[in-house]
mmCIF file of C-alpha atoms and ligand atoms in Angstrom:
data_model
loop_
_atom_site.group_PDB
_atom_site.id
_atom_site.type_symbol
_atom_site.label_atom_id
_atom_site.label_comp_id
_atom_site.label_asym_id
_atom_site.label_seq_id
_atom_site.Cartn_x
_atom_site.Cartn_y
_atom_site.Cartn_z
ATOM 1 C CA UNK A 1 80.876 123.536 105.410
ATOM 2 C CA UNK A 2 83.749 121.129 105.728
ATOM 3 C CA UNK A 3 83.790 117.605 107.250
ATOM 4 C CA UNK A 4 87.109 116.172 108.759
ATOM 5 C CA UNK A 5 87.978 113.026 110.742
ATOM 6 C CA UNK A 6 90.267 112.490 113.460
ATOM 7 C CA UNK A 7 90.177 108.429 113.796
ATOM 8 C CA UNK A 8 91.648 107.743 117.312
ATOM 9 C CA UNK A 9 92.191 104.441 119.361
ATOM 10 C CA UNK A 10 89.269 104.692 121.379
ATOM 11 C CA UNK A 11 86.804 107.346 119.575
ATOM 12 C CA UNK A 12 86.482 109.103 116.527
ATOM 13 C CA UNK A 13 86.354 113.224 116.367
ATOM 14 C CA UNK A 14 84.089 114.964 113.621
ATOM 15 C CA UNK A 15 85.275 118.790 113.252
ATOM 16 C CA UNK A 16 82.942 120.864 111.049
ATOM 17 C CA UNK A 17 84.459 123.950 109.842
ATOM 18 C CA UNK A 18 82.358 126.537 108.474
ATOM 19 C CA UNK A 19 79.500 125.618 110.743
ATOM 20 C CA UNK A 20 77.779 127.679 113.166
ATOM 21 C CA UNK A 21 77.309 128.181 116.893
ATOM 22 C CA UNK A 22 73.497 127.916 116.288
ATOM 23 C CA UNK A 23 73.403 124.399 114.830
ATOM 24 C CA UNK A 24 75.111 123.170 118.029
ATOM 25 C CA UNK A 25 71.707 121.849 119.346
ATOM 26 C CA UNK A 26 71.598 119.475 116.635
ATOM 27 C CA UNK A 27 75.272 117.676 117.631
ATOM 28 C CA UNK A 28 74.184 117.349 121.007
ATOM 29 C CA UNK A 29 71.634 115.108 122.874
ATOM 30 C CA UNK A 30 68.381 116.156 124.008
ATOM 31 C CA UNK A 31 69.100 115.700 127.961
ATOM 32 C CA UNK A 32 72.135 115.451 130.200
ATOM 33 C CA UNK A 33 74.241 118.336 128.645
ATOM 34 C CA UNK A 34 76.488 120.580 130.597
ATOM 35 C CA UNK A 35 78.185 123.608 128.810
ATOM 36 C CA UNK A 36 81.505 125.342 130.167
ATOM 37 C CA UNK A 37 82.425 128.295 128.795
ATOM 38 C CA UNK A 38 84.496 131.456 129.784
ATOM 39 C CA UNK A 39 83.506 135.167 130.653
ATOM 40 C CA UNK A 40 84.406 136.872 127.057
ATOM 41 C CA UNK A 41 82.260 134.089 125.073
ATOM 42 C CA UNK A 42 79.648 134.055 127.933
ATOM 43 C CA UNK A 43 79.450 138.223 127.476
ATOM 44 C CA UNK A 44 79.838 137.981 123.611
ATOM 45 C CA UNK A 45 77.923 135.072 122.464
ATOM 46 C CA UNK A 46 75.964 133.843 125.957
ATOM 47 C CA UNK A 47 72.451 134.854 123.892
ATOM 48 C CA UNK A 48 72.997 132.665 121.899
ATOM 49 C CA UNK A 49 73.996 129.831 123.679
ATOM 50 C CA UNK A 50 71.466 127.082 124.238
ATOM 51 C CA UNK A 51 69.367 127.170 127.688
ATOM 52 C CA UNK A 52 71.463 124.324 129.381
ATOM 53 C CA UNK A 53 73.404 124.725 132.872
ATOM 54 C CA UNK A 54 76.523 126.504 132.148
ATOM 55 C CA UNK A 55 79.777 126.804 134.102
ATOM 56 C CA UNK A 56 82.020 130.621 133.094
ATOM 57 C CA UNK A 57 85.567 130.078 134.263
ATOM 58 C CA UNK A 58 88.248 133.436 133.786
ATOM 59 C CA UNK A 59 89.735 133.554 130.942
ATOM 60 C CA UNK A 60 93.397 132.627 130.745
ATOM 61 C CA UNK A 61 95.544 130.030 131.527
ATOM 62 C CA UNK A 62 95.319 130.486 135.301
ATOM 63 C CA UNK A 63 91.994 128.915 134.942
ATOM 64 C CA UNK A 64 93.684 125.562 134.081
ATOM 65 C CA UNK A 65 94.713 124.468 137.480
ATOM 66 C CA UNK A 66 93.543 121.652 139.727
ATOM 67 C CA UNK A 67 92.239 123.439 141.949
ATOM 68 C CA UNK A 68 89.832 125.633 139.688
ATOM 69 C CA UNK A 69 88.620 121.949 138.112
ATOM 70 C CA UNK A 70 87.656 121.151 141.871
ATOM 71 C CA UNK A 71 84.771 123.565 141.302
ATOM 72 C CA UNK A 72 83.568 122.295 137.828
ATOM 73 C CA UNK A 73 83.218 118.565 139.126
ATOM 74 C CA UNK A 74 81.928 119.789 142.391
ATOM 75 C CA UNK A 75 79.291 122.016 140.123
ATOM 76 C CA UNK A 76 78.551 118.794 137.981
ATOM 77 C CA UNK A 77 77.789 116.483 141.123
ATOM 78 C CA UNK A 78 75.468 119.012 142.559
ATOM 79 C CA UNK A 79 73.792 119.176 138.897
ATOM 80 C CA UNK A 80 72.711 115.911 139.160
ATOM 81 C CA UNK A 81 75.507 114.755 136.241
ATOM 82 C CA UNK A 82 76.090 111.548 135.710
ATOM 83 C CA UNK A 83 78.454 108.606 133.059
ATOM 84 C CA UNK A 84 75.602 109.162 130.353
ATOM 85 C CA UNK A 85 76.265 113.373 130.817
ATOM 86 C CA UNK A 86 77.356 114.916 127.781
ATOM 87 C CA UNK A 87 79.840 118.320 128.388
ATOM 88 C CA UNK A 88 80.561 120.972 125.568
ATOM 89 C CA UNK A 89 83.145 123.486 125.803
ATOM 90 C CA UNK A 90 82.483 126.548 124.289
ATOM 91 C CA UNK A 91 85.542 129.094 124.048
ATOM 92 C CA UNK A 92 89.508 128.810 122.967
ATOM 93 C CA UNK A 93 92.214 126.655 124.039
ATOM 94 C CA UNK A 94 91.859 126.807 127.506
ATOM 95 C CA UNK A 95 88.206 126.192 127.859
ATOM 96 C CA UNK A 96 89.028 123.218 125.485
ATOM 97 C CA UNK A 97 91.437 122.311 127.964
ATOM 98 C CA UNK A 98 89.598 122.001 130.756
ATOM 99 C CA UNK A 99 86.580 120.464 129.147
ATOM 100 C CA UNK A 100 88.234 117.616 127.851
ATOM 101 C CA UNK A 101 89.973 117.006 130.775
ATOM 102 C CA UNK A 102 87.173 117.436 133.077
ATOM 103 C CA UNK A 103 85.038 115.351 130.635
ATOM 104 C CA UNK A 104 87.774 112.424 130.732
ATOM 105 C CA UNK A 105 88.126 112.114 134.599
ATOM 106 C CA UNK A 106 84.367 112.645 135.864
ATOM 107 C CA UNK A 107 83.147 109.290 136.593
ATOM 108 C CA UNK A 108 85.830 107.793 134.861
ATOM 109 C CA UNK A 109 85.088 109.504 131.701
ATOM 110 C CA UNK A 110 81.642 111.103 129.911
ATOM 111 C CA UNK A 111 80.912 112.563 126.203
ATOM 112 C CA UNK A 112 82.219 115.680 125.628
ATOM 113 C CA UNK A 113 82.388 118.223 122.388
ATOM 114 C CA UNK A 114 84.094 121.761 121.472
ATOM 115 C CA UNK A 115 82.672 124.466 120.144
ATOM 116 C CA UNK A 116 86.036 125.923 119.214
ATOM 117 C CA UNK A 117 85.879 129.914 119.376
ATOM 118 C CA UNK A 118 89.700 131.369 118.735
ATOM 119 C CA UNK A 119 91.995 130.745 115.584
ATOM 120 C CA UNK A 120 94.469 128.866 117.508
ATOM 121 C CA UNK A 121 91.414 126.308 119.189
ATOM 122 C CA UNK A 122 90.415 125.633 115.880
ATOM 123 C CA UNK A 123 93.263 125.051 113.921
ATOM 124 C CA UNK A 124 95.255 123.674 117.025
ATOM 125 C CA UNK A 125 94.165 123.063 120.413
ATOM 126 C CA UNK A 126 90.664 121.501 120.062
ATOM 127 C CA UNK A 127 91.682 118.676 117.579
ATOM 128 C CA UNK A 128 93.981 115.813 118.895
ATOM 129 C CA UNK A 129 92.976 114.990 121.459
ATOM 130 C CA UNK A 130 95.301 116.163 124.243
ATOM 131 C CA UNK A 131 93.344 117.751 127.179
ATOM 132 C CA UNK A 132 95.748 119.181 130.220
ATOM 133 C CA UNK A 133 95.978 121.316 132.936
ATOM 134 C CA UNK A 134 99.248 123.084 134.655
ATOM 135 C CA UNK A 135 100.751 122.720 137.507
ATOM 136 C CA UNK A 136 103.813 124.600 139.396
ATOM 137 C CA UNK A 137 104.270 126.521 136.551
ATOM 138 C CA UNK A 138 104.618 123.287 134.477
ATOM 139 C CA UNK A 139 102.016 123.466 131.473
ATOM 140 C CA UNK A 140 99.673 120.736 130.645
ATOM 141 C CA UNK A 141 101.531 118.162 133.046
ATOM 142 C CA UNK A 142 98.656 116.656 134.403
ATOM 143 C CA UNK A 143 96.322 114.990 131.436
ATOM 144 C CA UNK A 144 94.840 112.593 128.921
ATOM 145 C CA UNK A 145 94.570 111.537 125.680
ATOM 146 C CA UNK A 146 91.327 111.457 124.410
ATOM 147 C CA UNK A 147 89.174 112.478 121.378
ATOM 148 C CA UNK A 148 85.985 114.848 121.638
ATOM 149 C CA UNK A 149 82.993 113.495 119.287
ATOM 150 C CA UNK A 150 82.793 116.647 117.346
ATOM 151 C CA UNK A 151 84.269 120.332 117.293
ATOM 152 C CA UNK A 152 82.247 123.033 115.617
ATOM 153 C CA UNK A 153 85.039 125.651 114.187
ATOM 154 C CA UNK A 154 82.182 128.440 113.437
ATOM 155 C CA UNK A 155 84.494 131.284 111.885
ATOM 156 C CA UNK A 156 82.092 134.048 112.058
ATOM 157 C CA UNK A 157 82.505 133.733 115.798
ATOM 158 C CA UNK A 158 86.776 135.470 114.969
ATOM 159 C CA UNK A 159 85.435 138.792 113.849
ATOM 160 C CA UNK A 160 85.288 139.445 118.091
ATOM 161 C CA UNK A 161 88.764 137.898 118.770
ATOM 162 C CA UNK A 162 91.231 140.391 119.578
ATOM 163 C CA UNK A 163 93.700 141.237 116.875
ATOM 164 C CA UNK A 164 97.125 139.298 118.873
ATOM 165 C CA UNK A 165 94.737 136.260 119.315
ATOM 166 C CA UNK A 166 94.218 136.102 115.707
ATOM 167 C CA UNK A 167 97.872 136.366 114.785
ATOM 168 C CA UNK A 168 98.647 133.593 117.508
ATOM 169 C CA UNK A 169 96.539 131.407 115.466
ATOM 170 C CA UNK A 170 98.170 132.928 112.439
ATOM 171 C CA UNK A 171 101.403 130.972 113.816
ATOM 172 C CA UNK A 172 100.118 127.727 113.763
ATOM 173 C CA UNK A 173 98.497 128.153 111.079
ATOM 174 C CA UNK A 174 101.745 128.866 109.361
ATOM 175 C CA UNK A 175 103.229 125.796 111.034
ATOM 176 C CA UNK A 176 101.017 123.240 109.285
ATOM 177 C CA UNK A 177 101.770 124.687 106.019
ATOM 178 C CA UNK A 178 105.391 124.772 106.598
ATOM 179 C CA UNK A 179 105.699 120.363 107.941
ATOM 180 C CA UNK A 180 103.335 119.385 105.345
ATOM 181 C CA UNK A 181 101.470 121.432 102.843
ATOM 182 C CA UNK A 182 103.125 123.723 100.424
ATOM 183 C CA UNK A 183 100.219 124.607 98.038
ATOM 184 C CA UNK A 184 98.956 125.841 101.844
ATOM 185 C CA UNK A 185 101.974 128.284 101.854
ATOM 186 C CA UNK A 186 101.568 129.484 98.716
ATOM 187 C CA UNK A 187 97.866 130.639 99.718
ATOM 188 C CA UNK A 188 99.147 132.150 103.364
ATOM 189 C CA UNK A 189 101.606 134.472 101.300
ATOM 190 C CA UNK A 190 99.297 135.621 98.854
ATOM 191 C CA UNK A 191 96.702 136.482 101.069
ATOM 192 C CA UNK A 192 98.030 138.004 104.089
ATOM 193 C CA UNK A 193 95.828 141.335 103.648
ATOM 194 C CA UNK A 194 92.563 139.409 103.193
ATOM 195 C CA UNK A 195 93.669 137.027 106.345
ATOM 196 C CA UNK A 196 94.759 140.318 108.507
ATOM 197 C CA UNK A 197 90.888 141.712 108.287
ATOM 198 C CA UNK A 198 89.383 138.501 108.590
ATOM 199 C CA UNK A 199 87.943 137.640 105.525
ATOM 200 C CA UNK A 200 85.605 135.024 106.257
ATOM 201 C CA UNK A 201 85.538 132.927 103.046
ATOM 202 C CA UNK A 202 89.336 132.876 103.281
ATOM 203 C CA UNK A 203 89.372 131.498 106.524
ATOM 204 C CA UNK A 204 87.034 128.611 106.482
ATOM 205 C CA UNK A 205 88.642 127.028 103.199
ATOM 206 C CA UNK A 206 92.490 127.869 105.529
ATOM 207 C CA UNK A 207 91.075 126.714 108.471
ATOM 208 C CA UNK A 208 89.986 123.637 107.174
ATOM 209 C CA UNK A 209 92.955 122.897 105.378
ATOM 210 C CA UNK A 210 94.951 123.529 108.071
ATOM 211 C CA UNK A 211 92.777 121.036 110.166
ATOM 212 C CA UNK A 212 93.251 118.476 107.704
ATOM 213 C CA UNK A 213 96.973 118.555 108.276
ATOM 214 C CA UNK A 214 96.480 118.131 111.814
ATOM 215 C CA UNK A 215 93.981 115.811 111.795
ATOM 216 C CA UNK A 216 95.865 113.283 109.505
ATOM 217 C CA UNK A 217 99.100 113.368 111.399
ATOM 218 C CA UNK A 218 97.269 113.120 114.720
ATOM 219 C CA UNK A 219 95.080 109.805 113.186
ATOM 220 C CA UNK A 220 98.525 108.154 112.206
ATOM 221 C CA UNK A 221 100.233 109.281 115.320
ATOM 222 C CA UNK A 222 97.667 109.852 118.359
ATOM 223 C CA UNK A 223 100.133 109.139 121.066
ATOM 224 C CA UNK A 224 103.069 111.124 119.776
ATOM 225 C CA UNK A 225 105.883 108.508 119.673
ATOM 226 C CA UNK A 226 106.716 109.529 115.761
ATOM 227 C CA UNK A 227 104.773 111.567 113.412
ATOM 228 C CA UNK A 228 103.021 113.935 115.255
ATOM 229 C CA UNK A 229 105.991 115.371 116.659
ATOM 230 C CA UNK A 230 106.655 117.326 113.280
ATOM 231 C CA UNK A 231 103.866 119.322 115.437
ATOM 232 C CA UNK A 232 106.267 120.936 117.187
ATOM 233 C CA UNK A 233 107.788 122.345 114.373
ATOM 234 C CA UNK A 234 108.938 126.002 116.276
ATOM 235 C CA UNK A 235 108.142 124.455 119.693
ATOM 236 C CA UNK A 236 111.395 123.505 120.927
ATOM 237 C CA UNK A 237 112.787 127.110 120.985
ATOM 238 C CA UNK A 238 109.149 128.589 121.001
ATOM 239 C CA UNK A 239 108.491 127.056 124.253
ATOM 240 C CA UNK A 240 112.079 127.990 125.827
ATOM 241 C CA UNK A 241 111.449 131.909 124.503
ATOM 242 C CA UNK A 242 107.964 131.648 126.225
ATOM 243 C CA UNK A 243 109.081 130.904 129.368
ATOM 244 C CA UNK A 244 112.076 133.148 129.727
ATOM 245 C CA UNK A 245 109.760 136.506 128.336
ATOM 246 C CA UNK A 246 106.071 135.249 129.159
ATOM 247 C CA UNK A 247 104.898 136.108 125.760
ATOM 248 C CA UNK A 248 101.847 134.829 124.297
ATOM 249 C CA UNK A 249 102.342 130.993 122.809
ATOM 250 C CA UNK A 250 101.896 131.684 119.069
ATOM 251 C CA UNK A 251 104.476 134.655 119.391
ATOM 252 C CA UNK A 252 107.098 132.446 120.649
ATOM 253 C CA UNK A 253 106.187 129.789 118.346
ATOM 254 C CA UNK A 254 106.593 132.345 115.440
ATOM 255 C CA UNK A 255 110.495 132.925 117.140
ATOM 256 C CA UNK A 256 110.838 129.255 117.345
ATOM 257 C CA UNK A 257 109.648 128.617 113.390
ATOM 258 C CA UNK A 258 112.215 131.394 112.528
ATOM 259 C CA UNK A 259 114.924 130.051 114.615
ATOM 260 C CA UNK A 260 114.061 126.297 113.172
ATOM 261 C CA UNK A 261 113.948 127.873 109.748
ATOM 262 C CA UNK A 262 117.554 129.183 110.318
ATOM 263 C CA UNK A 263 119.037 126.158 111.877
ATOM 264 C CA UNK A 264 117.936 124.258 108.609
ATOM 265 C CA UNK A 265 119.011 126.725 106.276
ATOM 266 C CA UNK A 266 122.734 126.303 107.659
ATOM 267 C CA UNK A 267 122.112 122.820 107.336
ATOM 268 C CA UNK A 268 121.386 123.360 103.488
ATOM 269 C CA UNK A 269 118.253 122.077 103.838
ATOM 270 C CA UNK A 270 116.548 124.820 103.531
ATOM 271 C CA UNK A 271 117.519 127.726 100.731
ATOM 272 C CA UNK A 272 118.319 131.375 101.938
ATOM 273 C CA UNK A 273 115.458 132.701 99.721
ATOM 274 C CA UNK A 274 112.745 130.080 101.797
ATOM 275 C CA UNK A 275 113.997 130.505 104.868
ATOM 276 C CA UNK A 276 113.374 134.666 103.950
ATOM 277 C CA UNK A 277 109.935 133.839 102.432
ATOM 278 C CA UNK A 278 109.288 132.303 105.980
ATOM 279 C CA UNK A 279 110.192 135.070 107.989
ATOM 280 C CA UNK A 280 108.375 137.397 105.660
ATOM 281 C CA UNK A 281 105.099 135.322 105.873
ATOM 282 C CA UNK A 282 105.324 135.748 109.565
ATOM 283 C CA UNK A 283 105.843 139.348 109.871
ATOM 284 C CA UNK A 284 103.136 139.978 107.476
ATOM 285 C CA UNK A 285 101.175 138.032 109.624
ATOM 286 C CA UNK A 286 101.932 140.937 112.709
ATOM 287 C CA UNK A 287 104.052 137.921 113.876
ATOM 288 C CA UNK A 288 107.720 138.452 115.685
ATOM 289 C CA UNK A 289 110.516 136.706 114.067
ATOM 290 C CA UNK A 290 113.172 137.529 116.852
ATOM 291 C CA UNK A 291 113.095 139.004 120.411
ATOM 292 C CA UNK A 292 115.583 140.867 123.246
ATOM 293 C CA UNK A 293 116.413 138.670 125.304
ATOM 294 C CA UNK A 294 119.171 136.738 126.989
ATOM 295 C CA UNK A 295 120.119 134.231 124.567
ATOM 296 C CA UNK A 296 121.812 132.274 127.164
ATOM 297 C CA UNK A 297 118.559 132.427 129.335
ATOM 298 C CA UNK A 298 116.565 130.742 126.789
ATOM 299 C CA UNK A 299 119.182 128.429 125.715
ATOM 300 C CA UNK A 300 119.219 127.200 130.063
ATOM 301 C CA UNK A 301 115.347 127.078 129.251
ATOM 302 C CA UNK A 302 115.740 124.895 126.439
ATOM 303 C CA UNK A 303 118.107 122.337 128.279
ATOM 304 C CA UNK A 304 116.119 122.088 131.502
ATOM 305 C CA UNK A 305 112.888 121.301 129.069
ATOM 306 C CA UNK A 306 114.641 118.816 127.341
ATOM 307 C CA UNK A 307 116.762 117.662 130.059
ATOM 308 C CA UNK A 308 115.322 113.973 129.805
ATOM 309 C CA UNK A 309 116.863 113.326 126.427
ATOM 310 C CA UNK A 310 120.731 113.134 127.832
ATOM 311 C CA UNK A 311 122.746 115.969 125.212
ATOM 312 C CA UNK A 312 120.518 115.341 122.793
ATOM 313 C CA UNK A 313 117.461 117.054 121.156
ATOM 314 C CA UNK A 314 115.194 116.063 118.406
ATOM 315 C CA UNK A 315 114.546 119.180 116.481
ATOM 316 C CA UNK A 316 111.761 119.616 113.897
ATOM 317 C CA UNK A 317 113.602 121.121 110.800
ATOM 318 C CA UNK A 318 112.511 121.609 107.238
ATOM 319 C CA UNK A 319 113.720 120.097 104.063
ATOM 320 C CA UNK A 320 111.730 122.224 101.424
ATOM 321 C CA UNK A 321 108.668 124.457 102.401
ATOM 322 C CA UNK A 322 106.043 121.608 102.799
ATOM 323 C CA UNK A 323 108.376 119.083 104.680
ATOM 324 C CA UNK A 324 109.695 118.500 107.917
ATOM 325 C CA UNK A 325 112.312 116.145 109.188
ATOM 326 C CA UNK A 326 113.404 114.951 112.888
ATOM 327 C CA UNK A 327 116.694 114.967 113.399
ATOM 328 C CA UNK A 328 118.526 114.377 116.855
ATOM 329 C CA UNK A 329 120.580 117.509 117.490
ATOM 330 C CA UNK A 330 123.875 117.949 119.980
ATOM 331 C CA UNK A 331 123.054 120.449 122.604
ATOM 332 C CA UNK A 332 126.416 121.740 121.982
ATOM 333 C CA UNK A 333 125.751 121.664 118.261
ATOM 334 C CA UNK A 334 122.529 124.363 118.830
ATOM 335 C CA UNK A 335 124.709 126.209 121.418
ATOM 336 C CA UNK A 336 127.256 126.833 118.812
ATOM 337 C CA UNK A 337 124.775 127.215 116.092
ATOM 338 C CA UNK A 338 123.358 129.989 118.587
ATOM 339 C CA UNK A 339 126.726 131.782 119.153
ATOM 340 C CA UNK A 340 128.015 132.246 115.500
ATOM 341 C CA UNK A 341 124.666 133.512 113.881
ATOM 342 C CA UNK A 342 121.636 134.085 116.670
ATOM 343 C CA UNK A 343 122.448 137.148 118.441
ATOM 344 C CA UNK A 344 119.001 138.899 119.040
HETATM 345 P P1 LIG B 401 93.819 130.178 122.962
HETATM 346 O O1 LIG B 401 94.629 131.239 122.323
HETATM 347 O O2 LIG B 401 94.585 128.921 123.274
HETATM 348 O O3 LIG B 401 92.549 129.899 122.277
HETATM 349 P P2 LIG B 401 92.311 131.238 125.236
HETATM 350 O O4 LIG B 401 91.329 130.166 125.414
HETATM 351 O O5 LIG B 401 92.910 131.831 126.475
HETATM 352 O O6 LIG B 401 93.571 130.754 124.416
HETATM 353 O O7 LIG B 401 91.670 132.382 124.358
HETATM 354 C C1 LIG B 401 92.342 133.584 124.153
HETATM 355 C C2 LIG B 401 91.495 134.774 124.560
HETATM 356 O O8 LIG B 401 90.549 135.048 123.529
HETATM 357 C C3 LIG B 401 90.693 134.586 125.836
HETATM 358 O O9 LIG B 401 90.682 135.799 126.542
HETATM 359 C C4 LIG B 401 89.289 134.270 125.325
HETATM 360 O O10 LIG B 401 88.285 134.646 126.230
HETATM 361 C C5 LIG B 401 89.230 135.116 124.074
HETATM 362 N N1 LIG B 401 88.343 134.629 123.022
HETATM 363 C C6 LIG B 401 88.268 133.362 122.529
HETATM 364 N N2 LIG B 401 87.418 133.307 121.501
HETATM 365 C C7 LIG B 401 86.921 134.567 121.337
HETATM 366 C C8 LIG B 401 86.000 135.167 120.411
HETATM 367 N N3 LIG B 401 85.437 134.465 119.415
HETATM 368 N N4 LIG B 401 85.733 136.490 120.569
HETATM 369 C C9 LIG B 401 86.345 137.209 121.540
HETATM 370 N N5 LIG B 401 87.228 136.735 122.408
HETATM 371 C C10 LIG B 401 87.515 135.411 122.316
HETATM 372 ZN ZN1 LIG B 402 101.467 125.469 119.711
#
């Protein structure tokens, strides 16, 4: 087992990767906890969850609405919670979501903890400390800052994930390597067959090195006004392609990190042959690297997300495998960029 700190401005985060579901009790306190979980993991794994009172949401993003939280602070009030309550989510990105959110607002803020279940919670979503919900179609508008005390990544708990689940973590995954840790790379491209059937030793020396790089940008950065937004490496396209098709976040990340890769190539930052080993890495991965669609569509997508920053966007690009750069980019400079070599 591996442990990792995330230091934040008001608490600290302890993420143990490589330990199990079962050892949960001993994280936890002995009264006061509330677990909330959704219907796959409560199906799967609810036998071996600890006896505590438990609230099962749907899985899927249209659980992370206002209105559905309603019910879970509702549910704690008539539980007889209270400010020394602790809450652990149990499940992927959504339930982590919620949780932290949830845990941040009732009575002005209790304990809370992940047990992080997908690839993409435990490499991603459950460290940082970002908790948000949607709303009007606008993801994660409504939220907070704030760190959980610990997140369990238990690996063994992947071999039920579905196989696109795995390869949306798989994305981000990729992503750390690619801002910050080439040696990381290296291993990613080597292994892709062991990673594809979830070998377990793989993935709990990946996953934890893939925390790592999250967790150190997020301790120097926790609010996002510099280094942390090499995190969105892939997300400024990704994000546009995801809401023009509606396909799954990693996917359009993996578009996004090709595009990015692309856009720094022609800048000769990047050489033809990394930019390939990129895309290569990320099909062998079962990832997409492009996608039909309206190229115009996404580019509207991609304004109207951005609009905020006058013509201007800061783009993540790379300079070497291993190291990204921000750089302000026209909007007419990607549009043209676009038109003379991104025709899907
Ligand atoms: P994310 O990809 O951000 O983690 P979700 O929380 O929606 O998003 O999780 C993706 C899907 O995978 C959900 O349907 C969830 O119930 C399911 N899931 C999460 N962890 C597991 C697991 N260990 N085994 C099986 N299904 C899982
Ligand atoms: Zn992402």
């Amino acid at each position: 087992m591996e442990t990792i700190q995330v230091k934040g401005s008001k608490y600290n985060s302890v993420i143990y990767v490589g330990e199990r579901l079962e050892n949960l009790a001993k994280l936890i306190p002995g009264k006061g906890v509330f677990i909330i979980t959704d219907s796959n993991i409560d199906r799967i794994y609810g036998n071996r969850l600890p006896p505590l009172p438990k609230f099962v949401v749907n899985p899927g993003e249209q659980s992370k609405t206002l209105l559905r939280l309603t019910e879970i602070y509702r549910w704690l009030l008539d539980s007889g919670a209270d400010r020394n309550s602790f809450i652990v989510g149990i499940g992927g990105g959504v339930v982590c979501d919620i949780t932290g959110f949830v845990a941040s607002t009732y009575m002005r803020g209790v304990r809370f903890g992940f047990v992080a279940t997908s690839l993409l919670a435990q490499v991603d979503a459950s460290i940082g400390g970002k908790n948000g919900v949607n709303l009007d179609g606008y993801k994660n508008i409504v939220g907070t800052f704030n760190q959980p005390q610990f997140v369990i990544c238990d690996t063994s708990l992947l071999k039920t994930l579905p196989e696109t689940e795995l390869s949306n973590g798989f994305a981000e995954m990729v992503k750390h390597a690619l801002i910050a840790d080439a040696p990381q790379f290296n291993i990613l491209e080597s292994n892709t067959n062991r990673l594809n059937t979830c070998d377990l030793e793989l993935l709990d020396s990946l996953v934890a090195s893939s925390v790592g790089v999250k967790a150190s940008i997020v301790t120097a950065d926790e609010r996002e006004s510099g280094e942390r937004k090499k995190l969105n490496f892939g997300h400024t396209w990704g994000h546009a392609v995801e809401k023009v098709t509606g396909i799954p976040h990693g996917q359009a990340v993996s578009i996004g990190m090709a595009f990015a890769s692309q856009l720094s190539a022609e800048k000769g930052l990047l050489t033809p042959d990394e930019c390939h080993r990129i895309t290569s890495l990320l099909i062998a991965l079962n990832l997409p690297v492009s996608i039909k669609a309206n190229t115009n569509n996404i580019f509207e997508a991609l304004q109207r997300d951005k609009k905020r920053c006058s013509n201007a966007i800061d783009f993540i690009l790379l300079e070497g495998i291993g190291k990204a750069v921000i750089k302000s980019l026209s909007l007419v400079e990607i549009k043209e960029f676009i038109e003379r070599k991104y025709c899907y």
